[in-house]
Coordinates of C-alpha atoms in Angstrom, one line a residue:
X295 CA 113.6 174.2 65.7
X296 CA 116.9 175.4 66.3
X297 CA 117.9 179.4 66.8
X298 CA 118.6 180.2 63.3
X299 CA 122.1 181.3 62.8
X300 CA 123.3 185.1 62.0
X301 CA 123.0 185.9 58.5
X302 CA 127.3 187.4 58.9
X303 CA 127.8 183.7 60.3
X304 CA 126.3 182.3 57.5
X305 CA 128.3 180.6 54.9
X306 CA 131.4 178.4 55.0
X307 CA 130.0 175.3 57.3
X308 CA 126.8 175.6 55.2
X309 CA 128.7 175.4 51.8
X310 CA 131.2 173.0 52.7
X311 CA 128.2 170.6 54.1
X312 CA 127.3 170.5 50.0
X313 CA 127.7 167.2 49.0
X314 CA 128.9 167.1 45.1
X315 CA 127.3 165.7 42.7
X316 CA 128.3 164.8 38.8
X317 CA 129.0 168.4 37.3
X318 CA 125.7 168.7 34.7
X319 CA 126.4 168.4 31.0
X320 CA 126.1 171.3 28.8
X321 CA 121.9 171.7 27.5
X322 CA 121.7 171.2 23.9
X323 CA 118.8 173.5 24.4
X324 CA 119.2 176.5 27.1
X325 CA 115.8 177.3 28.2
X326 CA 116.6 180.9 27.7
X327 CA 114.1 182.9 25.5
X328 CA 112.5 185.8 24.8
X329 CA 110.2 187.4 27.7
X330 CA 106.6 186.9 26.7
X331 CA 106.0 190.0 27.7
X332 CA 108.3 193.2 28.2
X333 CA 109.6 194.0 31.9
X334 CA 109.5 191.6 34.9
X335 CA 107.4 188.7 33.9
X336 CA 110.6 186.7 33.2
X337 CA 111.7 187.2 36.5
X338 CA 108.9 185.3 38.7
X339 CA 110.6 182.2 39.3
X340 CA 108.2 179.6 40.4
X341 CA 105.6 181.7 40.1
X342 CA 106.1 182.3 36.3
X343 CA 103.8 181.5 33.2
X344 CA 104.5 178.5 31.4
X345 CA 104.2 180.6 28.6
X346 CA 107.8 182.6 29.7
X347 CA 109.5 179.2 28.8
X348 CA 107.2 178.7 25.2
X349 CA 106.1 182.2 23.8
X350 CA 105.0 180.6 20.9
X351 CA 102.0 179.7 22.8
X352 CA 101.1 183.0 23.5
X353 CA 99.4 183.6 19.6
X354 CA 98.7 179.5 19.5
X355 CA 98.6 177.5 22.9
X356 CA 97.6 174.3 20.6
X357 CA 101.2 174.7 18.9
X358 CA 104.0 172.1 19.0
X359 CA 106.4 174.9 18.5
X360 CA 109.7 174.6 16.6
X361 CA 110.8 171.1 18.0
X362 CA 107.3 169.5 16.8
X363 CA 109.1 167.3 14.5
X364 CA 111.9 165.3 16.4
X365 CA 114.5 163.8 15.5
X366 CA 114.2 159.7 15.6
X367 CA 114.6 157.8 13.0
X368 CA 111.4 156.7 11.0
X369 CA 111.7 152.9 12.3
X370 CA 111.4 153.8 16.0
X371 CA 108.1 153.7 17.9
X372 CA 106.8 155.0 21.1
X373 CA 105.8 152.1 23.7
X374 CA 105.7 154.0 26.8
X375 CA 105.0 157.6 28.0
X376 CA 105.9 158.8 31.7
X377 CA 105.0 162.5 32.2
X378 CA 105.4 164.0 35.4
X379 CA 103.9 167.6 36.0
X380 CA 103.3 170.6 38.1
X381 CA 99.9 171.6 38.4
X382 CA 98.7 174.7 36.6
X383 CA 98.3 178.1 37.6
X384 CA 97.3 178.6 40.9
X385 CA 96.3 181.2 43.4
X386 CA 98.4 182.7 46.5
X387 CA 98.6 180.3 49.3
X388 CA 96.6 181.6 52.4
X389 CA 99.7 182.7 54.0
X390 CA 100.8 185.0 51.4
X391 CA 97.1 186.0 50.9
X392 CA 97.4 187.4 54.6
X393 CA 100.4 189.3 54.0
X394 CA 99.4 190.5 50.6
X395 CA 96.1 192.3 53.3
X396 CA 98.2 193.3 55.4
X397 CA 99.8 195.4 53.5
X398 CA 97.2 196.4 51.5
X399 CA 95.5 197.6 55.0
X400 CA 98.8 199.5 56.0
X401 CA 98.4 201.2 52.6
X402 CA 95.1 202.5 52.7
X403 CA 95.5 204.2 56.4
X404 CA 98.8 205.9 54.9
X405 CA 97.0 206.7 51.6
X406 CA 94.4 208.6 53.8
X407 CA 96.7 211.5 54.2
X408 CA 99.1 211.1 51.6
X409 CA 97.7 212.7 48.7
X410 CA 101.2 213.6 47.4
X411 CA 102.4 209.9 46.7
X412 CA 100.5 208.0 43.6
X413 CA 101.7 205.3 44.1
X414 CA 100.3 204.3 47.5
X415 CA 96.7 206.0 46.4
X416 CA 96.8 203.4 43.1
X417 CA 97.3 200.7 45.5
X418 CA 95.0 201.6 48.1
X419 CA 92.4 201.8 45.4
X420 CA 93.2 198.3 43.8
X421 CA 90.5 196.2 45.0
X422 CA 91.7 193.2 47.5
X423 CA 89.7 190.6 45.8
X424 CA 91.9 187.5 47.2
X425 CA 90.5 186.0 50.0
X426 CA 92.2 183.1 52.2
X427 CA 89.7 180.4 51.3
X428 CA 91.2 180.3 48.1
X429 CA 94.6 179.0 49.3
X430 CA 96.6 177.7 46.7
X431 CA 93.3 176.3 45.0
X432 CA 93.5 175.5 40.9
X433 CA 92.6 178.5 39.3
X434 CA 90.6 178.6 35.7
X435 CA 93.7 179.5 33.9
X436 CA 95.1 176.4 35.6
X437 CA 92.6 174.3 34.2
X438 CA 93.1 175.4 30.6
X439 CA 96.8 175.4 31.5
X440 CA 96.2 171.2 31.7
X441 CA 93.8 170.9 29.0
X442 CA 96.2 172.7 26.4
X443 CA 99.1 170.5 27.9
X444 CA 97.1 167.4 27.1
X445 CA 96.1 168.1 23.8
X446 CA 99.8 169.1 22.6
X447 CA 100.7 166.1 24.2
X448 CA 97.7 164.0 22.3
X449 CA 99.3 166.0 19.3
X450 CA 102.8 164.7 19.3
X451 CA 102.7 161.1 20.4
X452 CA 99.4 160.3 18.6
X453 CA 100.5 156.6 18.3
X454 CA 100.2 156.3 22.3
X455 CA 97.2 158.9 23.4
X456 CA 95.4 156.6 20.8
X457 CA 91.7 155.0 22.0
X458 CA 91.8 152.1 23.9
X459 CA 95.1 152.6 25.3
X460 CA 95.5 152.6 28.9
X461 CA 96.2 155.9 31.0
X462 CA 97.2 155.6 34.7
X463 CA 97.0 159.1 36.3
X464 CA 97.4 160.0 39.4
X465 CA 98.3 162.9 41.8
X466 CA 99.6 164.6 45.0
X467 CA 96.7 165.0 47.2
X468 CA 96.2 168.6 46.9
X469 CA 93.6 169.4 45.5
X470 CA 94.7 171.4 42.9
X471 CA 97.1 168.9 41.6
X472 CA 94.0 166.6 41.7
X473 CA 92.3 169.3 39.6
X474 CA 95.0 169.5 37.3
X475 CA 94.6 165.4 36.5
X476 CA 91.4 166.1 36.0
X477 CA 91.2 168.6 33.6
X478 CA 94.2 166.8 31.5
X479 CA 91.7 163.8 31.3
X480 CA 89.3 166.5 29.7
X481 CA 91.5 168.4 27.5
X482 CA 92.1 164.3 25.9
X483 CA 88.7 164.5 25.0
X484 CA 85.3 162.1 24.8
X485 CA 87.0 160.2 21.9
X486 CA 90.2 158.8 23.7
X487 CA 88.1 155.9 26.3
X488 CA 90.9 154.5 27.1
X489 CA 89.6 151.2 27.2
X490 CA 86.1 152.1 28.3
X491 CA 86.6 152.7 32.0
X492 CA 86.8 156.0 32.9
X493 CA 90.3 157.2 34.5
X494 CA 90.2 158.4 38.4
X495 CA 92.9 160.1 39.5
X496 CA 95.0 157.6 42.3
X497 CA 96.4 159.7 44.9
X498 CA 100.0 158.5 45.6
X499 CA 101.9 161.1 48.0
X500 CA 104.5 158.6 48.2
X501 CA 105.7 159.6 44.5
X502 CA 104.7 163.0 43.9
X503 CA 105.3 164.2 47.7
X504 CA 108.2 162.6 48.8
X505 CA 109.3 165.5 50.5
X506 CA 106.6 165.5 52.8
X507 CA 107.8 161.6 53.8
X508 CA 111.2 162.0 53.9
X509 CA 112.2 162.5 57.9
X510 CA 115.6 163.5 57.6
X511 CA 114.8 166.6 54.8
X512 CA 111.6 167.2 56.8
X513 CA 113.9 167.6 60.2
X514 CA 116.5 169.3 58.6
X515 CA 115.8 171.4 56.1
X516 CA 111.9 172.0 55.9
X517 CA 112.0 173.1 59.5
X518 CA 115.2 173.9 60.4
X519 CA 115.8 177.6 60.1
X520 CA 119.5 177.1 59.8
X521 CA 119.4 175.5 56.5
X522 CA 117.9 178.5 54.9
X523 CA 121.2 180.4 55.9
X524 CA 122.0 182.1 52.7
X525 CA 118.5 183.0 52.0
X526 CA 118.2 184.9 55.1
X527 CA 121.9 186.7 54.5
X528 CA 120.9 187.8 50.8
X529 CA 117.8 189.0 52.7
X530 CA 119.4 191.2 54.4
X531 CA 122.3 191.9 52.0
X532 CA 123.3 195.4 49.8
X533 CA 121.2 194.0 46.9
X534 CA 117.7 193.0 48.5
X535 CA 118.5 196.5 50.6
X536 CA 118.5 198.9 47.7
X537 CA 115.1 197.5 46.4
X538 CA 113.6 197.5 49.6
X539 CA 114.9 201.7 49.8
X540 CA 113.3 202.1 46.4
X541 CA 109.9 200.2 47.3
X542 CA 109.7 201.9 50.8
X543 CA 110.1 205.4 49.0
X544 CA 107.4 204.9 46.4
X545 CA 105.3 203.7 49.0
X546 CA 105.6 206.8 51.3
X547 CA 106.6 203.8 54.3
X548 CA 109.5 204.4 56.4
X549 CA 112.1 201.7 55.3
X550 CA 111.9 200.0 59.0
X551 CA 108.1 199.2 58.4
X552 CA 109.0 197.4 55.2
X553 CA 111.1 193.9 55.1
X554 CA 112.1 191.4 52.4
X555 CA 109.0 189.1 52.8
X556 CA 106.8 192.0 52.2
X557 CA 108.4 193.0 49.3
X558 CA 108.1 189.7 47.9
X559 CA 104.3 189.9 48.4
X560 CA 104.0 192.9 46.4
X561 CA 106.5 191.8 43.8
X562 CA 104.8 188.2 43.9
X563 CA 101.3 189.9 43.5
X564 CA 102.2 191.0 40.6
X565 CA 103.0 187.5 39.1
X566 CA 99.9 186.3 39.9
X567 CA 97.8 189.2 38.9
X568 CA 99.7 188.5 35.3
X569 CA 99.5 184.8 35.5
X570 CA 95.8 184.4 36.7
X571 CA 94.0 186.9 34.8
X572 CA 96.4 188.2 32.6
X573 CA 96.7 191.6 33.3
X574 CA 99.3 193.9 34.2
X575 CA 98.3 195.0 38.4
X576 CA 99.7 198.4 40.1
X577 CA 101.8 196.2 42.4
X578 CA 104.0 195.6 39.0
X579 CA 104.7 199.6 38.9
X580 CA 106.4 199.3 42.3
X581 CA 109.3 196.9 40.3
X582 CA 112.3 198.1 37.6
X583 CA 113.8 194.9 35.9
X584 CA 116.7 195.5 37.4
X585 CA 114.7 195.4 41.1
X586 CA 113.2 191.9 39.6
X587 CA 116.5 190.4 38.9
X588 CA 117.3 190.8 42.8
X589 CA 113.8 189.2 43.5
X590 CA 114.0 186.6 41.1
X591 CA 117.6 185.5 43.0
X592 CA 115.7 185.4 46.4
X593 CA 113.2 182.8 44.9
X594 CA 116.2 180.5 42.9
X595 CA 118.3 180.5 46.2
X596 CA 115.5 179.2 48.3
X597 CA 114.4 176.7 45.5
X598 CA 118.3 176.0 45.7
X599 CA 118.8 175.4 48.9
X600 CA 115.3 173.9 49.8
X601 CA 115.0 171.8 46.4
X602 CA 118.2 172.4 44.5
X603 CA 122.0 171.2 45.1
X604 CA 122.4 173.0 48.2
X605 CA 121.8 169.8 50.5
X606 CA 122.2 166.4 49.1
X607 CA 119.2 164.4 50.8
X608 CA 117.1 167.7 48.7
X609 CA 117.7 165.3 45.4
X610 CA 118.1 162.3 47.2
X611 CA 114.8 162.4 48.8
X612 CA 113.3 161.9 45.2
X613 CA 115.4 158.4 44.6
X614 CA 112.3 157.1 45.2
X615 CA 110.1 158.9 41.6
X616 CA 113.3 158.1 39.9
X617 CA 113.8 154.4 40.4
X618 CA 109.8 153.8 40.2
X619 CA 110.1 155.2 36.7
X620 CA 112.5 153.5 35.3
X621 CA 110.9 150.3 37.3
X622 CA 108.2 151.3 34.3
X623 CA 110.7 151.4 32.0
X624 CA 111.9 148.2 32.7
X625 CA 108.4 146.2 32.2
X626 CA 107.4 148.2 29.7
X627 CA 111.1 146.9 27.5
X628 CA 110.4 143.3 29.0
X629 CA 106.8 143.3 27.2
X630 CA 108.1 144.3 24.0
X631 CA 110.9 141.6 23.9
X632 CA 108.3 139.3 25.0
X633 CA 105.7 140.3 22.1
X634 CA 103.0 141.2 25.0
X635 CA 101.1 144.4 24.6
X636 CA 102.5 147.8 27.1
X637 CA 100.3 147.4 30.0
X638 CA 101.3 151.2 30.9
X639 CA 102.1 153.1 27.8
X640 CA 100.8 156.1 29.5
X641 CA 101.4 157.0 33.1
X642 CA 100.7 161.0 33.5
X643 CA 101.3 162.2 37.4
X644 CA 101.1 165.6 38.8
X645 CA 102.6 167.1 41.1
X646 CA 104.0 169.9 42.1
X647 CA 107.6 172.6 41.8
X648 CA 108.6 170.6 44.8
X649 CA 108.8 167.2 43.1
X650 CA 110.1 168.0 39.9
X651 CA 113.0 170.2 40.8
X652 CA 115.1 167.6 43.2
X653 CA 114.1 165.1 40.8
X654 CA 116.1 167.4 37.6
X655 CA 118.9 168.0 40.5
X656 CA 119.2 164.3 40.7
X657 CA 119.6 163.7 37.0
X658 CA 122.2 166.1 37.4
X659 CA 120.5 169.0 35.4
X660 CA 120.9 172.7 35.8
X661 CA 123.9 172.7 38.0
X662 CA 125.9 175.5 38.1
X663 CA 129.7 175.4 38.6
X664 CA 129.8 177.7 41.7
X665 CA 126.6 177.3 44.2
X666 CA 124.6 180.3 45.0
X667 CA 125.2 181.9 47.4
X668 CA 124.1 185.3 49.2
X669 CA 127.0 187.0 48.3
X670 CA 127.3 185.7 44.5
X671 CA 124.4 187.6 42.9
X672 CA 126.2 189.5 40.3
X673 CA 128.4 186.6 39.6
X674 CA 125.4 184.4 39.1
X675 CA 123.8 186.8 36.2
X676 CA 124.1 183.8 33.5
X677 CA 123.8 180.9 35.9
X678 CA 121.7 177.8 34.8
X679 CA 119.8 177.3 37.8
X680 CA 116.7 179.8 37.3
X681 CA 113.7 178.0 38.8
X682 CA 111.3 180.0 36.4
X683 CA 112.5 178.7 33.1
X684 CA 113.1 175.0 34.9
X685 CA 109.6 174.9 37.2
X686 CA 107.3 177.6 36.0
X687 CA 103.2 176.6 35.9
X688 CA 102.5 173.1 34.0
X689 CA 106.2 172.0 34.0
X690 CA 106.5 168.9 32.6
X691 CA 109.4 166.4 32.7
X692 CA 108.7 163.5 29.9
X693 CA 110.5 160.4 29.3
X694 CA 109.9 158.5 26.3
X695 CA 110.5 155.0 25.2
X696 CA 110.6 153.6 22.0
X697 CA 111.2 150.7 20.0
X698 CA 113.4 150.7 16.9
X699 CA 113.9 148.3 14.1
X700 CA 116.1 147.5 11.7
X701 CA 119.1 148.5 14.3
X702 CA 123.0 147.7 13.5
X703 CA 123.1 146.6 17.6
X704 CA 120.7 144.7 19.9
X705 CA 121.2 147.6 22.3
X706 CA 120.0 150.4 20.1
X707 CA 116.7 148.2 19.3
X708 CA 115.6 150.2 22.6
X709 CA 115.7 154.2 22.9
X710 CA 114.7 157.0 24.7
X711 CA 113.8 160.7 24.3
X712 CA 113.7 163.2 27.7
X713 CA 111.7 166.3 27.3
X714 CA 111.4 169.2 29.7
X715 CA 108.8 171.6 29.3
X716 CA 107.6 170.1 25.6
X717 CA 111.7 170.8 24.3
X718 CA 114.4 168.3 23.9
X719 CA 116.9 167.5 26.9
X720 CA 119.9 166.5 25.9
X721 CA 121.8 163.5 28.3
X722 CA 124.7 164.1 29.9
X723 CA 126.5 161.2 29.0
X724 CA 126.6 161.8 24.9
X725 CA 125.0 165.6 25.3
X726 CA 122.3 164.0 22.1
X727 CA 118.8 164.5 22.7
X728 CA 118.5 160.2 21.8
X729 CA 120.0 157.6 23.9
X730 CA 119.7 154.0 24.1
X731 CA 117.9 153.0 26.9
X732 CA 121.1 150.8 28.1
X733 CA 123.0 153.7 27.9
X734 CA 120.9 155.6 30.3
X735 CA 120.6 153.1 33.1
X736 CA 124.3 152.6 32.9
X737 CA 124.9 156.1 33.8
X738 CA 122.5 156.5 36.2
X739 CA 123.6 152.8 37.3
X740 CA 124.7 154.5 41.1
X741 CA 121.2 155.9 41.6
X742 CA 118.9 153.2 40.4
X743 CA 121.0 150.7 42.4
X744 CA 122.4 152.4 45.9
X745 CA 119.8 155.3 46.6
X746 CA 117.7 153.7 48.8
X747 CA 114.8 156.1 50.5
X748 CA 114.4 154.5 53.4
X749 CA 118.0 154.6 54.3
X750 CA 118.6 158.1 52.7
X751 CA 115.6 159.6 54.7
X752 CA 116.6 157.9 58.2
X753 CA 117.2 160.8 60.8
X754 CA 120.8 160.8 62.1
X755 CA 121.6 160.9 65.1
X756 CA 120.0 163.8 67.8
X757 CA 123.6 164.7 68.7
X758 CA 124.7 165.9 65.4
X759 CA 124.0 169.3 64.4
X760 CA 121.6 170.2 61.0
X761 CA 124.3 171.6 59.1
X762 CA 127.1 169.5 59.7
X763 CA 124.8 166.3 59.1
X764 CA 124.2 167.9 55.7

């Protein structure tokens, strides 16, 4: 790895080494709504329930919610389904688990003889019931997550999750994404066979960890410390300062044996306290909105910069999920002209925040006008790029393909519907939540014909520094 540069030298080299991209269209649909719950659990980013995006299914998670009727003509109908998802909710990784007890230990020796601060006593008392083995694994909320996901899904395309259709599922190899196929398969139900057969879940890392295969991001981004640049300044900026004051002070600590990854912990504790078992922990007391706000930036600039627009190989790197879809696409049209019967009218993959968000950043969506940046926080209050409402638990990108008839033009005979998170995307190109499916490989003609993975994920040369490279 290279010496990571000062957070005060951070900034120009890194932002001019953003390669632009087509400025996103306007959303017909802005995925802002109201917090499920009242205080921080908007604020969690990645980390967030699915439910922050879709309230409704707080009272009802079998609901369709407002959107349940669409808005296709009557003579269209659905030939192919291509669904790629996070996996549910999950627990801490063991890395963060270890932090979480480190703290945890530091509290209970202060808490010894600190009677006069609650707030560390609540916290040595909450009992550290996370333990390292559990690292990232599927937890049962996750599993109901993807059974309540498939059986929505079921519930609005009933023409394709029909019996005797064919699913292809696969995964990442993790095993909680492999969980997650699993327990989709079972939310479906004993009367959907399929065909007969029952459907294992193919493991293709190729498609749903591209990241991971992709030398040039791996190189320098993923382990170059230079790359997270204006993660590391915003660390260390006015903003993440103040909370870290107010944190340190409820705690009883001395600011210096506190940092920003620490604070995270705590604040991140608290997400999955809420998320996992659903209640409200003692590390959330620690946290004002306000204080959330500043955390939630933290997470969206590293989802930026690691995932997002900040570096251009982040989205290129998932070329490769983009042009195997529309490969499906393709066949899928081809059968229908020919009168055959889909051979894939269902492909379901799962995967995780990391393959979903380039893959939106690719497409173009969420972009913000100005790129965030450690310095831009209260300039970025209303920006479009907040991972939580984009990636939270069980996101779900779906494309849709249908047929239509009776049609004025050969080229509206086939159309297609994009949903994020079970709600209408509009495109960019006519900002309508229907296009033809001509339409939409014409605009994404570039990518589907010039973004090739091998060539975009080739390591440049060893002479030429991380940042100026990207």
């Amino acid at each position: 790895k290279r010496r990571p540069r000062s957070a005060s030298s951070c900034g120009s080299r890194a932002v001019a080494a953003m390669a632009p991209r087509r400025e996103a269209g306007s959303l017909l649909l802005l995925l802002v709504v109201p917090l499920a719950s009242a205080g921080l659990s908007g604020y969690f980013g990645t980390k967030s329930r699915y439910e922050e995006v879709n309230p409704h299914l707080v009272s009802d998670p079998l609901s369709l919610g407002p959107e349940a009727g669409g808005s296709l003509p009557a003579s269209c109908t659905p030939l192919q389904l291509r669904a790629v998802l996070r996996h549910g909710t999950r627990y801490p990784t063991a890395g963060q688990i270890r932090r979480l007890g480190e703290l945890h230990a530091r509290l209970l020796r202060r808490a010894a003889g600190a009677a006069a601060c609650p707030a560390a006593a609540a916290l040595a008392e909450w009992p550290m019931w996370y333990e390292e083995s559990l690292d990232g694994r599927l937890a049962p909320q996750g599993r109901r997550d993807m059974e309540q996901l498939a059986r929505r899904m079921a519930a609005r395309f009933p023409a394709l999750f029909a019996a005797r259709r064919r699913l292809a599922l696969a995964s990442s190899s993790k095993h909680r994404c492999l969980q997650s196929g699993a327990a989709f398969r079972r939310g479906l139900g004993p009367t959907l066979d399929f065909g007969g057969d029952e459907v294992e879940v193919e493991v293709n890392d190729s498609l749903m960890r591209f990241f991971d295969h992709c030398a040039k991001f791996v190189a320098l981004v993923e382990e170059n410390d230079t790359a997270m640049c204006q993660v590391n300044a915003f660390k260390e900026g006015p903003e993440m300062k103040k909370v870290l004051e107010k944190v340190a002070s409820a705690l009883c600590l001395p600011v210096e044996e506190l940092n920003a990854d620490l604070v995270q912990v705590a604040f991140l504790t608290c997400s999955y306290e809420l998320a996992i078992k659903n209640v409200t922990s003692p590390w959330c007391s620690l946290f004002s909105e306000e204080d959330a706000k500043v955390l939630e930036y933290l997470n969206d600039l590293k989802q930026y910069w690691k995932r997002g627009y900040g570096y251009d190989i982040n989205s290129r790197s998932s070329c490769i999920l983009f042009q195997d879809i529309f490969q499906h696409l393709d066949k899928a049209v081809e059968e229908s002209k020919s009168s055959k019967p889909i051979s894939s009218p269902l492909i379901v993959q799962v995967g995780h925040a990391e393959t979903l968000q380039p893959l939106l950043a690719l497409m173009g969506y969420f972009k913000d006008h100005e790129p965030l940046l450690a310095n831009n926080y209260a300039r970025q209050a209303q920006r479009r790029f907040r991972s939580g409402r984009i990636v939270p638990y069980v996101a779900n990108l779906v494309f849709v393909l249908y047929h239509c008839d009776h049609v004025k033009a050969s080229q509206e005979e086939y159309q297609v519907q994009l949903l994020l998170n079970e709600r209408l995307l509009s495109f960019h190109h006519s900002n309508e939540t229907t296009s033809t499916y001509t339409d939409l490989k014409d605009y994404y003609k570039d990518i589907l014909e010039n973004c090739h993975f091998k060539e975009e994920c080739e390591l440049p040369q060893a002479n030429v520094t991380a940042v100026d490279e990207l």
